[in-house]
CSV table of C-alpha atoms in Angstrom, one decimal:
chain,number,residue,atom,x,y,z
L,100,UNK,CA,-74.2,-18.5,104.9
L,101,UNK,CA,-77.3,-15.8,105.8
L,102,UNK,CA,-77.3,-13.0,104.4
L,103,UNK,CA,-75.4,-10.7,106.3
L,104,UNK,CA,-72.2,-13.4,105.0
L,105,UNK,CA,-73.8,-13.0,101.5
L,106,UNK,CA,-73.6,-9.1,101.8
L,107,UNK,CA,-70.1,-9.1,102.6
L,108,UNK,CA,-68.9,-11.9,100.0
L,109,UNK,CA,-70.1,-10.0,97.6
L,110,UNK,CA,-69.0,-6.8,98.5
L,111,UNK,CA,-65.0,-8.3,98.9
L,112,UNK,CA,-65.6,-9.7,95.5
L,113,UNK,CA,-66.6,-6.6,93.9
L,114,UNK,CA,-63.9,-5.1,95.6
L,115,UNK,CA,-61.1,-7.4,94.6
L,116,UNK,CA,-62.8,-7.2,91.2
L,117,UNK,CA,-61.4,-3.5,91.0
L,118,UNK,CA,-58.0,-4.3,91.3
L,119,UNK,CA,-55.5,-6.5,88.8
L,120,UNK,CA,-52.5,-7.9,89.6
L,121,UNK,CA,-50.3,-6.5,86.7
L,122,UNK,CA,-49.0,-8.3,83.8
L,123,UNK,CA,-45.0,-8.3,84.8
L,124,UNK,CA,-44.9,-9.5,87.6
L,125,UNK,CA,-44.6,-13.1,86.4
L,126,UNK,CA,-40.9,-12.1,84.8
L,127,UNK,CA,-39.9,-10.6,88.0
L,128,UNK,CA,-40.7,-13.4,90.2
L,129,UNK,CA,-38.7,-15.4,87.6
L,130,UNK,CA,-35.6,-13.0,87.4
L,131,UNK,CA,-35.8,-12.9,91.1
L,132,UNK,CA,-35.3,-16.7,91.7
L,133,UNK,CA,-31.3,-18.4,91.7
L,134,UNK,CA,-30.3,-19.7,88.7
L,135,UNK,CA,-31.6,-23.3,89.1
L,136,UNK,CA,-28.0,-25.1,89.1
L,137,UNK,CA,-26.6,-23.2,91.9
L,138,UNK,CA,-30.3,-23.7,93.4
L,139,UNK,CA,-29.8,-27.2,93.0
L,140,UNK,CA,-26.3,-27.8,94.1
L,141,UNK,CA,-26.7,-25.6,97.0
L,142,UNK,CA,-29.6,-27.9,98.2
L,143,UNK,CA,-27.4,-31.2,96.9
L,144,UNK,CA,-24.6,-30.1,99.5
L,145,UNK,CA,-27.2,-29.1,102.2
L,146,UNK,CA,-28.7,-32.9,102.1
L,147,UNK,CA,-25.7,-34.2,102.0
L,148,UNK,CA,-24.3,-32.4,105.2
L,149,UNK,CA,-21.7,-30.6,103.6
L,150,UNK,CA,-19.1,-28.3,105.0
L,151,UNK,CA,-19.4,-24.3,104.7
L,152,UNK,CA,-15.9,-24.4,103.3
L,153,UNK,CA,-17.1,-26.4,100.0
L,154,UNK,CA,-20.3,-24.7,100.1
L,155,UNK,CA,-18.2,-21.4,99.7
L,156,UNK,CA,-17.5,-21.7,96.0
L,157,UNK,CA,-21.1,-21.5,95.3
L,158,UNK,CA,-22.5,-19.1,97.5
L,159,UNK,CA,-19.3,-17.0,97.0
L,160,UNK,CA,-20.7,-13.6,95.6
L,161,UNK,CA,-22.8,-13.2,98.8
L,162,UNK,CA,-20.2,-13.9,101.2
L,163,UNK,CA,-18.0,-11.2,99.6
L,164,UNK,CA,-19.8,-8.4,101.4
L,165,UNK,CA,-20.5,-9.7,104.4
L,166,UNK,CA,-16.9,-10.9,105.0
L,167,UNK,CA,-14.4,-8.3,103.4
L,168,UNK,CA,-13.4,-5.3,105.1
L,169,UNK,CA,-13.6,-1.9,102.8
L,170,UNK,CA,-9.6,-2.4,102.0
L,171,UNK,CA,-10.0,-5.9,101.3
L,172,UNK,CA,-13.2,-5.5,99.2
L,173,UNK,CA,-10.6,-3.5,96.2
L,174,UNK,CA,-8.6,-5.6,95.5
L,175,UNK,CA,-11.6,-8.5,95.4
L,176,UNK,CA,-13.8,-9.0,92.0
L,177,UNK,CA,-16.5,-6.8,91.0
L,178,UNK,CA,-19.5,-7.6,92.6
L,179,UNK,CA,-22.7,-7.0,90.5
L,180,UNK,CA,-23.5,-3.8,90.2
L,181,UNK,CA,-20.2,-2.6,90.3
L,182,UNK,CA,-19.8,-2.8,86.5
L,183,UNK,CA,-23.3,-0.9,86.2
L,184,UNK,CA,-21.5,2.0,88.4
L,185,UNK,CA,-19.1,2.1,86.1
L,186,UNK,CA,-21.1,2.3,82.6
L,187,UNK,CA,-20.8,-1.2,81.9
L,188,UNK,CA,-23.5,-3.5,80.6
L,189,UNK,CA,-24.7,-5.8,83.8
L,190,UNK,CA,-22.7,-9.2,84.1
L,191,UNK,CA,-25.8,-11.5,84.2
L,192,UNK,CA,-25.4,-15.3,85.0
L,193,UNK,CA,-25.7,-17.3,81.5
L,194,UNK,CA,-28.7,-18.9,83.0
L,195,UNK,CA,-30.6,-16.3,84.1
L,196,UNK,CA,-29.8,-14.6,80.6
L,197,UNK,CA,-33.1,-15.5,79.1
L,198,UNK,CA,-35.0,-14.6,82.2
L,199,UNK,CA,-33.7,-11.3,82.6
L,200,UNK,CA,-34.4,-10.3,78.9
L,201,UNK,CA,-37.6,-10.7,79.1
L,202,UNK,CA,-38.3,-8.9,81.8
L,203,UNK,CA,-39.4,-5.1,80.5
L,204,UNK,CA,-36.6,-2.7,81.0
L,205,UNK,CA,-36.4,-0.7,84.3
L,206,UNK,CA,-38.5,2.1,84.2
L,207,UNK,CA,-39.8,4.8,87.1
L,208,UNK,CA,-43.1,4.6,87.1
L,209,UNK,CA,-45.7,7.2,88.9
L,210,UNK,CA,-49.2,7.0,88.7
L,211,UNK,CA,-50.6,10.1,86.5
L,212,UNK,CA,-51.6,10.4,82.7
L,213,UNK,CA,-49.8,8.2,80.5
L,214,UNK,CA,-46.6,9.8,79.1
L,215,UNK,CA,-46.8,12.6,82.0
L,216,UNK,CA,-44.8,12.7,84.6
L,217,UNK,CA,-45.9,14.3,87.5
L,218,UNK,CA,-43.5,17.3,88.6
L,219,UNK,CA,-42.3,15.6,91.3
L,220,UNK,CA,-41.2,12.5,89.7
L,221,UNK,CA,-39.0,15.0,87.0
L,222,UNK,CA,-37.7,16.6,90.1
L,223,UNK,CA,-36.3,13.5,91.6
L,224,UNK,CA,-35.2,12.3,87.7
L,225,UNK,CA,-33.6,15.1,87.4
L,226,UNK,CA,-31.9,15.2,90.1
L,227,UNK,CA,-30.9,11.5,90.4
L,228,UNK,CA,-29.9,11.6,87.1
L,229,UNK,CA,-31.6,9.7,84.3
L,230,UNK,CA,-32.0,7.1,84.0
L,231,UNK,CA,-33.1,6.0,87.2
L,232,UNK,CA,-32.2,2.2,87.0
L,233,UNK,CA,-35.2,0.7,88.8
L,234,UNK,CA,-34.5,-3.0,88.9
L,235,UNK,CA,-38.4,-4.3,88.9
L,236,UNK,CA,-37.8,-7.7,89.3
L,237,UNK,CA,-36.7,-7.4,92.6
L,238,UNK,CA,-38.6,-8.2,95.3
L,239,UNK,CA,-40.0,-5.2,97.1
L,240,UNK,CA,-39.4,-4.1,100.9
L,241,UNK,CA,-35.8,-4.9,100.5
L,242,UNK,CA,-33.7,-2.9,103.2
L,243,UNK,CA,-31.5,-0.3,101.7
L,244,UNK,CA,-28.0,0.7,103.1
L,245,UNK,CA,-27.4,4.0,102.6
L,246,UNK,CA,-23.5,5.3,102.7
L,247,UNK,CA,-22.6,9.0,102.8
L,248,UNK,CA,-19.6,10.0,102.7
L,249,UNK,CA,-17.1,12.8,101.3
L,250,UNK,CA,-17.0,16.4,102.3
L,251,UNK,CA,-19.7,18.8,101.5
L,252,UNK,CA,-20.6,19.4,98.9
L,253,UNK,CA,-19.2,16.6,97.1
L,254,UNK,CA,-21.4,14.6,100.0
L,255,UNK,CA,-22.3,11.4,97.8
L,256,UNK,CA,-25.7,9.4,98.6
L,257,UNK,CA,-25.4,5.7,97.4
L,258,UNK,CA,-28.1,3.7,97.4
L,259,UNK,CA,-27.9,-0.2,97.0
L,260,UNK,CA,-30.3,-2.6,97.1
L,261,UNK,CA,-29.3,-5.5,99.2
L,262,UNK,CA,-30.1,-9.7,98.7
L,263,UNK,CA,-31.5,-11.8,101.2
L,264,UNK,CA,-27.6,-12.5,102.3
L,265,UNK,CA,-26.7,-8.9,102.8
L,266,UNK,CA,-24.8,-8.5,99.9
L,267,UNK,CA,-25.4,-5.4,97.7
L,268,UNK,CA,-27.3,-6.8,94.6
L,269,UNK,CA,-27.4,-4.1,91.9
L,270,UNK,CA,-26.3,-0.4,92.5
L,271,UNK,CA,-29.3,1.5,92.1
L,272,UNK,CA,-28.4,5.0,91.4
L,273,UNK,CA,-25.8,7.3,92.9
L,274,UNK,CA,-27.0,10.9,94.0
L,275,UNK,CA,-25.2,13.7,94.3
L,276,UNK,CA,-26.8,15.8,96.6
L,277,UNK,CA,-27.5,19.3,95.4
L,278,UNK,CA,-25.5,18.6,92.0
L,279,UNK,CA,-28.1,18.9,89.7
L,280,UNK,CA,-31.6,20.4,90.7
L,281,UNK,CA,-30.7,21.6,94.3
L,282,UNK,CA,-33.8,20.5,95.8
L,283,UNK,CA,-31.8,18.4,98.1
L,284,UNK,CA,-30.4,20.1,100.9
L,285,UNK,CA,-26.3,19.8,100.9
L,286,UNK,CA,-25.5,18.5,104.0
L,287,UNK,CA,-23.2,20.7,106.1
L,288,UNK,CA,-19.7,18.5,107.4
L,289,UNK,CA,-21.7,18.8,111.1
L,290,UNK,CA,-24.7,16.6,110.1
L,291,UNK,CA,-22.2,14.0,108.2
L,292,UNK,CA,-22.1,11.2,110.8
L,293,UNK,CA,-18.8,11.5,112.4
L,294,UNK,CA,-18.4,7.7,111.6
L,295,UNK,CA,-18.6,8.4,107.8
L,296,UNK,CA,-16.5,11.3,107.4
L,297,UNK,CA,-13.9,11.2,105.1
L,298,UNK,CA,-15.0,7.6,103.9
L,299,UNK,CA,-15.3,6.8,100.1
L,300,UNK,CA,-18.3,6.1,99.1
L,301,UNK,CA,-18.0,2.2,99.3
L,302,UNK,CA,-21.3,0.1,99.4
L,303,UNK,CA,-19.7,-1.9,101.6
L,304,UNK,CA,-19.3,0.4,104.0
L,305,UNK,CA,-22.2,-0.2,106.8
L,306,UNK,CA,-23.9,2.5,107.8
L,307,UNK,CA,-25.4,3.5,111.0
L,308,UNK,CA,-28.4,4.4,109.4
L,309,UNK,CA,-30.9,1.4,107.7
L,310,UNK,CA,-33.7,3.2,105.0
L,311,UNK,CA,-36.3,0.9,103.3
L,312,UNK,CA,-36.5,1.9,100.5
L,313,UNK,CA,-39.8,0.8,99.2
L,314,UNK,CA,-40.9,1.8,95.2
L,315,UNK,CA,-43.8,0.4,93.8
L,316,UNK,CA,-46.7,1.8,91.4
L,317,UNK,CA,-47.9,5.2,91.7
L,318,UNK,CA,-45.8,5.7,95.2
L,319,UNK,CA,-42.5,6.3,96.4
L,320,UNK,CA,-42.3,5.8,100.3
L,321,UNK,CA,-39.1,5.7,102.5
L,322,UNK,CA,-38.6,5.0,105.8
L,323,UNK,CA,-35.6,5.3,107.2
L,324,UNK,CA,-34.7,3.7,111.0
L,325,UNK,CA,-31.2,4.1,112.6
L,326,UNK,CA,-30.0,6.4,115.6
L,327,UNK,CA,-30.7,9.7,115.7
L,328,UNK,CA,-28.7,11.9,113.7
L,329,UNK,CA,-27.8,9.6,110.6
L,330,UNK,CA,-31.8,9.2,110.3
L,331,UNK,CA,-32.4,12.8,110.3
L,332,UNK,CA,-29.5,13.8,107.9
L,333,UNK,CA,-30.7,10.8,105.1
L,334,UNK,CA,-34.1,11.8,105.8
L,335,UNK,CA,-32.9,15.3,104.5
L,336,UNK,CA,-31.4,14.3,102.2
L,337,UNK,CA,-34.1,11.9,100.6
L,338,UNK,CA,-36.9,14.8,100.9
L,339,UNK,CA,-35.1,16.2,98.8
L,340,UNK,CA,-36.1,14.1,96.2
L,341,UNK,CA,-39.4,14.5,96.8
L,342,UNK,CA,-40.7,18.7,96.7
E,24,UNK,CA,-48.6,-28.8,77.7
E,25,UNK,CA,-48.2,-27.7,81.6
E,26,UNK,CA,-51.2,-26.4,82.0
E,27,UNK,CA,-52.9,-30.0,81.5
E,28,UNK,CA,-50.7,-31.1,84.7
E,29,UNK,CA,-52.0,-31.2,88.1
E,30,UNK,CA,-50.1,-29.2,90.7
E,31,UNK,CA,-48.0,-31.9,92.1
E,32,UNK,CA,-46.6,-32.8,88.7
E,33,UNK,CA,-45.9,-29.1,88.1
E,34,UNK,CA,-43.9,-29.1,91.6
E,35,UNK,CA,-41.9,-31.5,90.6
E,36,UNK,CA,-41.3,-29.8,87.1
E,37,UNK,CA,-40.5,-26.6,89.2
E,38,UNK,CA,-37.8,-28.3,91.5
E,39,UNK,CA,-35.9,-29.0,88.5
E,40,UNK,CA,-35.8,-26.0,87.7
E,41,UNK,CA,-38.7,-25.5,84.8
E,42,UNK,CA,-39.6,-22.1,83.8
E,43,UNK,CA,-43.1,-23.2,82.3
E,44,UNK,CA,-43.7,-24.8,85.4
E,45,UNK,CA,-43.0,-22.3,87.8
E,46,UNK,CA,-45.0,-20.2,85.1
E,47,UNK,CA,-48.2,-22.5,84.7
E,48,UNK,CA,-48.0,-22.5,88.7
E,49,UNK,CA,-47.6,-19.0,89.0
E,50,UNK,CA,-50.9,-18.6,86.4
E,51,UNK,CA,-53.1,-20.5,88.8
E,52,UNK,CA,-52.5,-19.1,92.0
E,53,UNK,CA,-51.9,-15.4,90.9
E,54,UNK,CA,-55.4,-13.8,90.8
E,55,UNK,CA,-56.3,-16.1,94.0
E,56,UNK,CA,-53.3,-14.6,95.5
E,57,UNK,CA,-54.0,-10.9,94.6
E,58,UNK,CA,-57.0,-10.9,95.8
E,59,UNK,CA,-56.5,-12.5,99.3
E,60,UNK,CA,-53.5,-9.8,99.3
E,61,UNK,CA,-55.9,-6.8,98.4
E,62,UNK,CA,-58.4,-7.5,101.0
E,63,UNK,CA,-55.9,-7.9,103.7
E,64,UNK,CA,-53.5,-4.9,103.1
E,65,UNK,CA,-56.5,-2.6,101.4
E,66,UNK,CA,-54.0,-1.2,98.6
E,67,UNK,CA,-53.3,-2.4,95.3
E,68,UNK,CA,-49.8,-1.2,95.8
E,69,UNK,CA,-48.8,-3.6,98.9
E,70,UNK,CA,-51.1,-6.4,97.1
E,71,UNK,CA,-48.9,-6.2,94.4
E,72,UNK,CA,-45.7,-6.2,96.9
E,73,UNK,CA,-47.3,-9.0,98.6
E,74,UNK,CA,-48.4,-11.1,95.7
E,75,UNK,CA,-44.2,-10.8,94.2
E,76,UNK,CA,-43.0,-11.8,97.7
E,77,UNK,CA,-45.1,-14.6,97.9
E,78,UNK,CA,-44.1,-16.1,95.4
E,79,UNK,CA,-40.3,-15.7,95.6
E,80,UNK,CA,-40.7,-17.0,99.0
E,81,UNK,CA,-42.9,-20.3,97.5
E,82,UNK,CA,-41.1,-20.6,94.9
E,83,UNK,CA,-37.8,-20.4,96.4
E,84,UNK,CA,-39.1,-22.8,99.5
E,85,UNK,CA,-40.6,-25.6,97.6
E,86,UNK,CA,-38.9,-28.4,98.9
E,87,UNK,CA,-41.0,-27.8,102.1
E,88,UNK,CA,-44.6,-28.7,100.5
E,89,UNK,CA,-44.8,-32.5,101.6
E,90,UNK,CA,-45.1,-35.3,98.9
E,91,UNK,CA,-49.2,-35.4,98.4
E,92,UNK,CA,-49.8,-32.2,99.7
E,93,UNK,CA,-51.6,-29.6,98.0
E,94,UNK,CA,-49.6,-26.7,97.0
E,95,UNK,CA,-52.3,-24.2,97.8
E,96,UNK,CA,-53.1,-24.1,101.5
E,97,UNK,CA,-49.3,-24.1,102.1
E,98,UNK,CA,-49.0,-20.8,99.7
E,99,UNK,CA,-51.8,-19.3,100.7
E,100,UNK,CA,-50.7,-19.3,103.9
E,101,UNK,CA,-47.7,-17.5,102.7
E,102,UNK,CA,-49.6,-15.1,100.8
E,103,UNK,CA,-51.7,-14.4,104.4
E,104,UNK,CA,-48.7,-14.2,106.7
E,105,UNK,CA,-46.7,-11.5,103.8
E,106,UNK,CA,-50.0,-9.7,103.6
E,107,UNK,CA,-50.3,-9.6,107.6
E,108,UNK,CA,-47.1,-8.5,107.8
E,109,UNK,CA,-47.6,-5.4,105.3
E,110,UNK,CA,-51.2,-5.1,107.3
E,111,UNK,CA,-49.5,-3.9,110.3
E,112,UNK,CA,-46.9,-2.3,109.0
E,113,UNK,CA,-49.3,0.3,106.6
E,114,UNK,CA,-49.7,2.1,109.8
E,115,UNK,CA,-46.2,3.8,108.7
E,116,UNK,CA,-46.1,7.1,107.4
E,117,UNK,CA,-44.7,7.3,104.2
E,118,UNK,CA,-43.5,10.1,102.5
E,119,UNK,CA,-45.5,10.0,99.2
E,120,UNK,CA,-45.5,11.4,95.8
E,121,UNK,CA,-48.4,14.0,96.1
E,122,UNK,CA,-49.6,12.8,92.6
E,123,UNK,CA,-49.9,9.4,93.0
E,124,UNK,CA,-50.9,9.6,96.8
E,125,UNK,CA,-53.9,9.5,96.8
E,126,UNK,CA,-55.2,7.1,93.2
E,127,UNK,CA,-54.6,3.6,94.8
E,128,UNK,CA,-57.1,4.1,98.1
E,129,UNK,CA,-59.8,5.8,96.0
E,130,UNK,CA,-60.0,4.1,92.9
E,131,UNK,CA,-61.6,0.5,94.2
E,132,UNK,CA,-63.9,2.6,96.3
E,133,UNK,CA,-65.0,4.7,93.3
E,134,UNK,CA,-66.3,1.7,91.9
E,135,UNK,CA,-68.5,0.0,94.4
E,136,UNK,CA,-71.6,1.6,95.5
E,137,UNK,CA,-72.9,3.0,99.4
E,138,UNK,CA,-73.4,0.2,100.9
E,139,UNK,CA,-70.4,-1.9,99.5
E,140,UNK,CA,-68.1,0.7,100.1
E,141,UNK,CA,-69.2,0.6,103.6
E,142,UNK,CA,-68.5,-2.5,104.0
E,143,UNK,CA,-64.8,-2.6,102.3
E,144,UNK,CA,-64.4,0.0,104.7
E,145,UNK,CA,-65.8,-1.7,107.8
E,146,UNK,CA,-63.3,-4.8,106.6
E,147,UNK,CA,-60.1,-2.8,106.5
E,148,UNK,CA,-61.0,-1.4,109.7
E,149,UNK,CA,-60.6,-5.0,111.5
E,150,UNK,CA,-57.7,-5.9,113.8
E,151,UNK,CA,-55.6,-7.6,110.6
E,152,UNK,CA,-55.9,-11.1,112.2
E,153,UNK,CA,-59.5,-11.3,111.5
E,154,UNK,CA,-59.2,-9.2,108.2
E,155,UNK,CA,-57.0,-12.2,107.2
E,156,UNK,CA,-59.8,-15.0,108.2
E,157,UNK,CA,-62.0,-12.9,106.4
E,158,UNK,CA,-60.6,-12.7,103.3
E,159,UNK,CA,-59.7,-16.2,103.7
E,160,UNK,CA,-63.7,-17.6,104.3
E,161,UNK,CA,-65.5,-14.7,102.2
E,162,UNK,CA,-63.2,-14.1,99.3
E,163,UNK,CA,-61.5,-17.1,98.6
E,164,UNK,CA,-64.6,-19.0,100.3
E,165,UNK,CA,-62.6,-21.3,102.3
E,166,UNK,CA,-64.4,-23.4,105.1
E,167,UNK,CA,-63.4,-22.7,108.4
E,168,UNK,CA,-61.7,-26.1,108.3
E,169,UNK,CA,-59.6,-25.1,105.8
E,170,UNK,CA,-58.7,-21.7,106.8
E,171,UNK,CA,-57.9,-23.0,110.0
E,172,UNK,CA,-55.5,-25.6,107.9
E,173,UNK,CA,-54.1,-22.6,106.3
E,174,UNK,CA,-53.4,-20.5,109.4
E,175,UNK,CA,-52.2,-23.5,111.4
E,176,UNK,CA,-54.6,-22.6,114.1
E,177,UNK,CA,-57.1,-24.6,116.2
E,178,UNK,CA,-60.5,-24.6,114.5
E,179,UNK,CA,-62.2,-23.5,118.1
E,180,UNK,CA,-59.5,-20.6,117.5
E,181,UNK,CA,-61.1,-19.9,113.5
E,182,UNK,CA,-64.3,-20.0,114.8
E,183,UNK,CA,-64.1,-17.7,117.6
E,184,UNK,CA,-62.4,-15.1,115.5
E,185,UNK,CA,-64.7,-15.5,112.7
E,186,UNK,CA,-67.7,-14.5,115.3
E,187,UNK,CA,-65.8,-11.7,116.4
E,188,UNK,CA,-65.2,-10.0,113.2
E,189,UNK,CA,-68.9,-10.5,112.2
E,190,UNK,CA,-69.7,-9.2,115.5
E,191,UNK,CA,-67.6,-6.2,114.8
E,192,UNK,CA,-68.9,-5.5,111.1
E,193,UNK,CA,-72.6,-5.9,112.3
E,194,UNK,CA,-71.5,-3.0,114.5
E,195,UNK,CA,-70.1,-1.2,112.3
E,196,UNK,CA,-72.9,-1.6,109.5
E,197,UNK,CA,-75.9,-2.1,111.4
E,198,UNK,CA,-77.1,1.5,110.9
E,199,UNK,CA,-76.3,1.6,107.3
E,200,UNK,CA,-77.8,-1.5,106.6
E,201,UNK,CA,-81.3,-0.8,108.9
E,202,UNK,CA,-81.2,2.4,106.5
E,203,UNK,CA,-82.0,0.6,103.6
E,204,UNK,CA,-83.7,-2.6,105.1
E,205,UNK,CA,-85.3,-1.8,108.5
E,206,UNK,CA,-86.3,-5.5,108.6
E,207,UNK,CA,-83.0,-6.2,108.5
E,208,UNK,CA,-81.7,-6.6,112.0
E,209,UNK,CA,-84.2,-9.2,113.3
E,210,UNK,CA,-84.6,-11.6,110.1
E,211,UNK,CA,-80.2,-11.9,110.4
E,212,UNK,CA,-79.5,-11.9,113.9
């Protein structure tokens, strides 16, 4: 190594110096793994070359939303998140139980003086309507379907995150555009995709428009990829959020 | 207890499922991980996004390390591939929080002085292929061997990129480096 490769060592270790991995992220790797004995009977079945019909029972929850129309999906049990929609305390697998309370509760977090949030992380509280339930153990980059649906202005954004299967994991927040702060715009019934109109606001409902929703430290960034129209109206509608 | 065990015993503890395992595992490859992470994607934000994913992914996937085979140049290789991925997809314009935009690219560059500023910059301005072999031989010092046993690519292939990506830093820090050493051109070249 001359010293051209010691000169750039050691300034990649002086920058990697600057940065540390934060302390809770262990627990959300953890919360974000299968509880161990569906882990382990999913795999038992694999090796052994079972059919999808017994393998059904155990990977159940996630075939739910892939497989059940919106009708269907009413009269089926609650998926997870459901409950949290509707005030209830989260049904969490017994084994994951431990896990999951030790991971530190959900909170929004923006970069800025500690204690302080910045006026544009109030805006969007306020307007989503604390609490914002930020589940941090997910994993990040996870695609977002977005539903809206109603008639102005009762237009409803949902926001779900979604599991590796498809199926809506937690219900994240619901927003009601324009219900609290105004600083998102209402959208009109022409920018409503014609495809939504008049559609509850299921989460199984597929959308035409995909948005990553992407939260980490200090940033909220959302990209949003889809035809044409839906992409413009949720991008609208997600500015909002952000004045 | 675990953290006495070497990391094929704590494979085995973590495919039955043990918590400390997956924990004592997670201990010894996180700051390893980070860092690779950082000086790929440039951001402690994605590094942190990167570093979780990992993980999850090994974690979740470690049936696939073969019997005798060291766990870490199969996750490292995760931790490169998630980090490329974010690499080339930072080019995205994200709508940001104007309070928080800009603290996460300025604050490692606050800290190092001219010259190594310079050269984090030169590095994050690499095509992200070779910003991954770098990060591979100069931060977690890896032979070329064994990044090219990481990246599953022909060593010819390690080398060759390696050259290029000196080639291209040299270019990009020749003057500032001839600034403060004029002798040094000739005595590295």
């Amino acid at each position: 190594m001359d010293d051209f490769d010691a000169l750039i060592r050691a300034a990649l270790h002086r920058a990697a110096d600057q940065a540390q991995p934060p302390d809770d992220l262990l627990p959300r790797v953890l919360a974000s793994l299968p509880p161990p004995r569906r882990r382990a009977a999913r795999r038992a079945a694999v090796v052994a070359g079972l059919s999808l019909a017994t393998l059904l029972p155990l990977v159940r929850p996630a075939v739910v939303g892939l497989t059940q129309s919106a009708g269907a999906a009413q009269e089926a049990p609650p998926r997870p998140g459901a409950a949290q929609l509707a005030g209830a305390p989260p049904r969490t697998p017994p084994e994951n139980a431990a896990v999951r309370a030790a991971v530190p509760p959900p909170v929004l977090r923006f970069s800025g003086p500690p204690g302080v949030l910045p006026p544009a992380a109030r805006a969007a509280l306020a307007h989503a309507g604390a609490p914002w339930r930020i589940p941090r153990w997910l994993p990040p980059d996870r695609p977002v379907r977005v539903t809206l649906a109603g008639t102005p202005p009762a237009a409803v954004l949902a926001i779900a995150l979604e599991g590796r299967s498809g199926r809506p994991v937690v219900i994240q927040e619901r927003l009601r555009a324009g219900s609290t702060s105004g600083a998102a715009p209402e959208p009109s019934a022409a920018q409503v995709p014609e495809t939504l109109r008049g559609r509850p606001p299921l989460l199984e409902t597929w959308t035409p428009a995909t948005v990553t929703y992407r939260f980490r430290t200090g940033r909220l960034a959302i990209t949003v990829s889809g035809p044409a129209d839906a992409r413009d109206l949720v991008r609208r509608v997600v500015a909002g959020l952000v004045p | 207890m675990v953290g006495r065990l070497d990391d094929e015993e704590l494979l085995r503890r973590c495919r039955a499922g043990d918590q400390d395992g997956y924990a004592e595992l997670f201990r010894r490859y996180r700051d390893r991980a980070y860092r690779l992470a950082y000086v790929i994607t440039g951001d402690p934000g994605l590094s942190e996004d990167v570093t979780q994913e990992a993980f999850i992914q090994a974690f979740r996937r470690l049936e696939n390390v073969r019997p005798g085979s060291p766990f870490g140049p199969w996750f490292f290789a995760i931790v490169a591939h998630c980090a490329r991925r974010q690499g080339r997809a930072r080019r995205t314009p994200w709508l940001a929080l104007p309070a928080a935009e800009s603290l996460s690219d300025t604050r490692a560059a606050d800290a190092l002085d001219a010259v190594e500023s310079e050269v984090w910059r030169a590095v994050q301005d690499l095509p992200v292929d070779l910003r991954v072999l770098v990060a591979l031989r100069y931060v977690l010092d890896l032979t070329e061997a064994e990044a090219a046993h990481v990246l599953r690519l022909p060593l010819g292939t390690v080398k060759s990129r390696l050259h290029r990506a000196r080639r291209l830093l040299r270019q990009a820090l020749d003057p500032l480096v001839k600034e403060a050493d004029p002798a040094w051109t000739t005595s590295t070249r």
